[in-house]
Amino acid sequence: MENINEFFKNKYPSNLSAESELKIFRTAEMLYKRHGKSLLKKPEIAQEIGISQSSIDRLRRSGELKYKRIGGQIFFTLFEVSYFIEEVCDGI
């Protein structure tokens, strides 16, 4: 899995509490155990969050849900999804 310190240092506000960081890490850990990989595709994320794939596209285009493009395909890291679930959706 991606180094958690680098994830928080480079991508998200430094004002996250230790409790928030721990929630995000635990959610990422749960997602990893459930899927067995650190990059997830849109259908997997839609199912985890409980919204449509077109909603995932809207969130991605608006910048609310960060993603990575690899070989023309779109992927979401466990930590990006975990941050979205815990900080934007306030846990699900």
PDB file of C-alpha atoms in Angstrom:
ATOM      1  CA  MET A   1       0.000   0.000   0.000  1.00  0.00           C
ATOM      2  CA  GLU A   2       0.991   3.578  -0.622  1.00  0.00           C
ATOM      3  CA  ASN A   3       3.046   5.221   2.147  1.00  0.00           C
ATOM      4  CA  ILE A   4       0.504   6.939   4.392  1.00  0.00           C
ATOM      5  CA  ASN A   5       2.845   9.746   5.459  1.00  0.00           C
ATOM      6  CA  GLU A   6       3.568  10.709   1.844  1.00  0.00           C
ATOM      7  CA  PHE A   7      -0.130  10.536   1.037  1.00  0.00           C
ATOM      8  CA  PHE A   8      -1.118  12.975   3.755  1.00  0.00           C
ATOM      9  CA  LYS A   9       1.901  15.257   3.372  1.00  0.00           C
ATOM     10  CA  ASN A  10       1.519  15.774  -0.366  1.00  0.00           C
ATOM     11  CA  LYS A  11      -2.211  15.676  -1.000  1.00  0.00           C
ATOM     12  CA  TYR A  12      -4.333  16.772   1.904  1.00  0.00           C
ATOM     13  CA  PRO A  13      -4.549  19.584   4.413  1.00  0.00           C
ATOM     14  CA  SER A  14      -2.143  19.319   7.297  1.00  0.00           C
ATOM     15  CA  ASN A  15      -4.964  20.204   9.669  1.00  0.00           C
ATOM     16  CA  LEU A  16      -6.377  16.664   9.632  1.00  0.00           C
ATOM     17  CA  SER A  17      -6.567  15.342  13.149  1.00  0.00           C
ATOM     18  CA  ALA A  18      -4.819  12.156  14.161  1.00  0.00           C
ATOM     19  CA  GLU A  19      -8.283  10.645  14.563  1.00  0.00           C
ATOM     20  CA  SER A  20      -9.181  11.534  10.954  1.00  0.00           C
ATOM     21  CA  GLU A  21      -5.907  10.113   9.671  1.00  0.00           C
ATOM     22  CA  LEU A  22      -6.540   6.890  11.582  1.00  0.00           C
ATOM     23  CA  LYS A  23     -10.093   6.588  10.190  1.00  0.00           C
ATOM     24  CA  ILE A  24      -8.793   7.077   6.655  1.00  0.00           C
ATOM     25  CA  PHE A  25      -6.046   4.504   7.170  1.00  0.00           C
ATOM     26  CA  ARG A  26      -8.484   1.953   8.641  1.00  0.00           C
ATOM     27  CA  THR A  27     -10.900   2.455   5.760  1.00  0.00           C
ATOM     28  CA  ALA A  28      -8.050   1.966   3.264  1.00  0.00           C
ATOM     29  CA  GLU A  29      -7.006  -1.178   5.107  1.00  0.00           C
ATOM     30  CA  MET A  30     -10.576  -2.526   4.988  1.00  0.00           C
ATOM     31  CA  LEU A  31     -10.803  -1.784   1.252  1.00  0.00           C
ATOM     32  CA  TYR A  32      -7.488  -3.563   0.663  1.00  0.00           C
ATOM     33  CA  LYS A  33      -8.676  -6.645   2.549  1.00  0.00           C
ATOM     34  CA  ARG A  34     -11.939  -6.636   0.603  1.00  0.00           C
ATOM     35  CA  HIS A  35     -10.421  -6.161  -2.871  1.00  0.00           C
ATOM     36  CA  GLY A  36      -6.829  -7.397  -2.476  1.00  0.00           C
ATOM     37  CA  LYS A  37      -5.337  -4.542  -4.499  1.00  0.00           C
ATOM     38  CA  SER A  38      -4.390  -0.901  -3.997  1.00  0.00           C
ATOM     39  CA  LEU A  39      -5.924   0.520  -7.195  1.00  0.00           C
ATOM     40  CA  LEU A  40      -9.655   0.232  -7.762  1.00  0.00           C
ATOM     41  CA  LYS A  41     -11.804   0.882 -10.826  1.00  0.00           C
ATOM     42  CA  LYS A  42     -14.985   2.905 -11.097  1.00  0.00           C
ATOM     43  CA  PRO A  43     -17.479   0.003 -10.655  1.00  0.00           C
ATOM     44  CA  GLU A  44     -15.747  -1.076  -7.437  1.00  0.00           C
ATOM     45  CA  ILE A  45     -15.762   2.462  -6.045  1.00  0.00           C
ATOM     46  CA  ALA A  46     -19.401   3.014  -7.007  1.00  0.00           C
ATOM     47  CA  GLN A  47     -20.351  -0.154  -5.151  1.00  0.00           C
ATOM     48  CA  GLU A  48     -18.307   0.773  -2.066  1.00  0.00           C
ATOM     49  CA  ILE A  49     -19.752   4.276  -1.834  1.00  0.00           C
ATOM     50  CA  GLY A  50     -23.247   3.250  -2.917  1.00  0.00           C
ATOM     51  CA  ILE A  51     -23.652   5.643  -5.841  1.00  0.00           C
ATOM     52  CA  SER A  52     -23.855   5.264  -9.623  1.00  0.00           C
ATOM     53  CA  GLN A  53     -20.843   5.115 -11.910  1.00  0.00           C
ATOM     54  CA  SER A  54     -21.986   8.329 -13.585  1.00  0.00           C
ATOM     55  CA  SER A  55     -21.900  10.004 -10.158  1.00  0.00           C
ATOM     56  CA  ILE A  56     -18.327   8.760  -9.769  1.00  0.00           C
ATOM     57  CA  ASP A  57     -17.534  10.407 -13.126  1.00  0.00           C
ATOM     58  CA  ARG A  58     -19.062  13.710 -11.961  1.00  0.00           C
ATOM     59  CA  LEU A  59     -17.096  13.610  -8.700  1.00  0.00           C
ATOM     60  CA  ARG A  60     -13.908  12.831 -10.618  1.00  0.00           C
ATOM     61  CA  ARG A  61     -14.423  15.637 -13.143  1.00  0.00           C
ATOM     62  CA  SER A  62     -15.213  18.152 -10.387  1.00  0.00           C
ATOM     63  CA  GLY A  63     -12.026  17.197  -8.534  1.00  0.00           C
ATOM     64  CA  GLU A  64     -13.841  15.970  -5.437  1.00  0.00           C
ATOM     65  CA  LEU A  65     -12.658  12.399  -6.006  1.00  0.00           C
ATOM     66  CA  LYS A  66      -9.029  12.197  -7.070  1.00  0.00           C
ATOM     67  CA  TYR A  67      -7.863   9.567  -9.548  1.00  0.00           C
ATOM     68  CA  LYS A  68      -4.893   8.297 -11.522  1.00  0.00           C
ATOM     69  CA  ARG A  69      -4.793   7.599 -15.239  1.00  0.00           C
ATOM     70  CA  ILE A  70      -2.632   4.596 -16.112  1.00  0.00           C
ATOM     71  CA  GLY A  71      -2.406   3.362 -19.686  1.00  0.00           C
ATOM     72  CA  GLY A  72      -5.561   5.233 -20.626  1.00  0.00           C
ATOM     73  CA  GLN A  73      -7.570   3.676 -17.794  1.00  0.00           C
ATOM     74  CA  ILE A  74      -8.818   5.459 -14.700  1.00  0.00           C
ATOM     75  CA  PHE A  75      -7.985   4.104 -11.257  1.00  0.00           C
ATOM     76  CA  PHE A  76      -8.601   5.294  -7.719  1.00  0.00           C
ATOM     77  CA  THR A  77      -6.106   4.612  -4.924  1.00  0.00           C
ATOM     78  CA  LEU A  78      -7.334   3.165  -1.654  1.00  0.00           C
ATOM     79  CA  PHE A  79      -6.245   6.269   0.216  1.00  0.00           C
ATOM     80  CA  GLU A  80      -7.996   8.638  -2.206  1.00  0.00           C
ATOM     81  CA  VAL A  81     -11.234   6.683  -1.842  1.00  0.00           C
ATOM     82  CA  SER A  82     -10.793   6.392   1.922  1.00  0.00           C
ATOM     83  CA  TYR A  83     -10.243  10.134   2.241  1.00  0.00           C
ATOM     84  CA  PHE A  84     -13.376  10.770   0.193  1.00  0.00           C
ATOM     85  CA  ILE A  85     -15.447   8.347   2.299  1.00  0.00           C
ATOM     86  CA  GLU A  86     -14.238   9.623   5.674  1.00  0.00           C
ATOM     87  CA  GLU A  87     -13.799  13.348   5.060  1.00  0.00           C
ATOM     88  CA  VAL A  88     -16.250  14.213   2.292  1.00  0.00           C
ATOM     89  CA  CYS A  89     -19.000  11.668   2.970  1.00  0.00           C
ATOM     90  CA  ASP A  90     -18.327  11.694   6.739  1.00  0.00           C
ATOM     91  CA  GLY A  91     -17.971   7.918   6.807  1.00  0.00           C
ATOM     92  CA  ILE A  92     -20.416   5.531   5.236  1.00  0.00           C
TER      93      ILE A  92
END
